[in-house]
Amino acid sequence: ELRTLSGRSELFTSIVRRVQLGLMAYGYYDGTVDGVVGSSMRTSLRRFQTDFKLPVTGTITPEVLDTLKIAAR
């Protein structure tokens, strides 16, 4: 079970960077890989979630991590 992480934690920032790189590799994100979930990142997540038939939240969910093969550690 994944716990909610603070947006200021080092682990959270690391996961966001990996998700940004994953979305970039799939052609969904072209912003800065900075570990920040900004508006373009949320838009990219929503498009990715829609295309991969995941729950559309615009946030990093366990389903997003699984689809991108990213371990939350």
Short mmCIF file of C-alpha atoms in Angstrom, two decimals:
data_model
loop_
_atom_site.label_atom_id
_atom_site.label_comp_id
_atom_site.label_asym_id
_atom_site.label_seq_id
_atom_site.Cartn_x
_atom_site.Cartn_y
_atom_site.Cartn_z
CA GLU A 1 0.00 0.00 0.00
CA LEU A 2 1.36 3.41 -0.97
CA ARG A 3 1.18 6.22 1.49
CA THR A 4 0.69 9.84 0.51
CA LEU A 5 4.00 11.67 0.44
CA SER A 6 4.65 15.30 1.22
CA GLY A 7 5.35 17.35 -1.90
CA ARG A 8 8.47 18.58 -0.16
CA SER A 9 10.03 15.21 0.58
CA GLU A 10 13.11 14.08 -1.30
CA LEU A 11 11.41 10.78 -2.18
CA PHE A 12 8.38 12.56 -3.66
CA THR A 13 10.58 14.85 -5.79
CA SER A 14 12.56 11.83 -7.01
CA ILE A 15 9.37 9.97 -7.98
CA VAL A 16 7.99 13.03 -9.78
CA ARG A 17 11.23 13.35 -11.78
CA ARG A 18 10.99 9.68 -12.80
CA VAL A 19 7.34 10.12 -13.80
CA GLN A 20 8.27 13.23 -15.81
CA LEU A 21 10.97 11.25 -17.63
CA GLY A 22 8.54 8.38 -18.23
CA LEU A 23 5.86 10.69 -19.61
CA MET A 24 8.52 12.38 -21.75
CA ALA A 25 9.62 9.00 -23.15
CA TYR A 26 6.00 8.28 -24.14
CA GLY A 27 5.63 11.74 -25.70
CA TYR A 28 3.21 13.14 -23.12
CA TYR A 29 5.43 15.66 -21.33
CA ASP A 30 7.85 18.20 -22.77
CA GLY A 31 8.38 20.40 -19.74
CA THR A 32 11.30 20.69 -17.36
CA VAL A 33 12.29 17.60 -15.38
CA ASP A 34 12.29 19.41 -12.06
CA GLY A 35 10.35 17.18 -9.68
CA VAL A 36 7.45 19.64 -9.49
CA VAL A 37 3.86 18.74 -10.38
CA GLY A 38 2.81 21.90 -12.21
CA SER A 39 -0.11 22.54 -14.54
CA SER A 40 1.58 21.08 -17.66
CA MET A 41 2.53 17.98 -15.69
CA ARG A 42 -1.08 17.54 -14.50
CA THR A 43 -2.32 17.96 -18.10
CA SER A 44 0.21 15.36 -19.27
CA LEU A 45 -0.88 12.96 -16.54
CA ARG A 46 -4.56 13.36 -17.51
CA ARG A 47 -3.79 12.66 -21.19
CA PHE A 48 -1.64 9.64 -20.28
CA GLN A 49 -4.30 8.30 -17.89
CA THR A 50 -7.02 8.72 -20.52
CA ASP A 51 -5.02 7.01 -23.28
CA PHE A 52 -4.03 4.10 -21.02
CA LYS A 53 -7.57 3.76 -19.63
CA LEU A 54 -6.48 4.56 -16.07
CA PRO A 55 -8.54 6.54 -13.54
CA VAL A 56 -8.15 10.16 -14.71
CA THR A 57 -6.98 12.27 -11.78
CA GLY A 58 -4.15 14.41 -13.12
CA THR A 59 -2.07 13.14 -10.22
CA ILE A 60 0.56 10.46 -9.76
CA THR A 61 -1.37 7.35 -8.79
CA PRO A 62 -0.25 3.76 -8.17
CA GLU A 63 -1.69 2.91 -11.60
CA VAL A 64 0.51 5.56 -13.27
CA LEU A 65 3.57 4.24 -11.46
CA ASP A 66 2.72 0.65 -12.44
CA THR A 67 2.13 1.55 -16.08
CA LEU A 68 5.43 3.47 -16.24
CA LYS A 69 7.17 0.65 -14.31
CA ILE A 70 8.30 3.03 -11.57
CA ALA A 71 8.84 1.75 -8.03
CA ALA A 72 7.77 4.23 -5.35
CA ARG A 73 10.96 3.98 -3.31
#
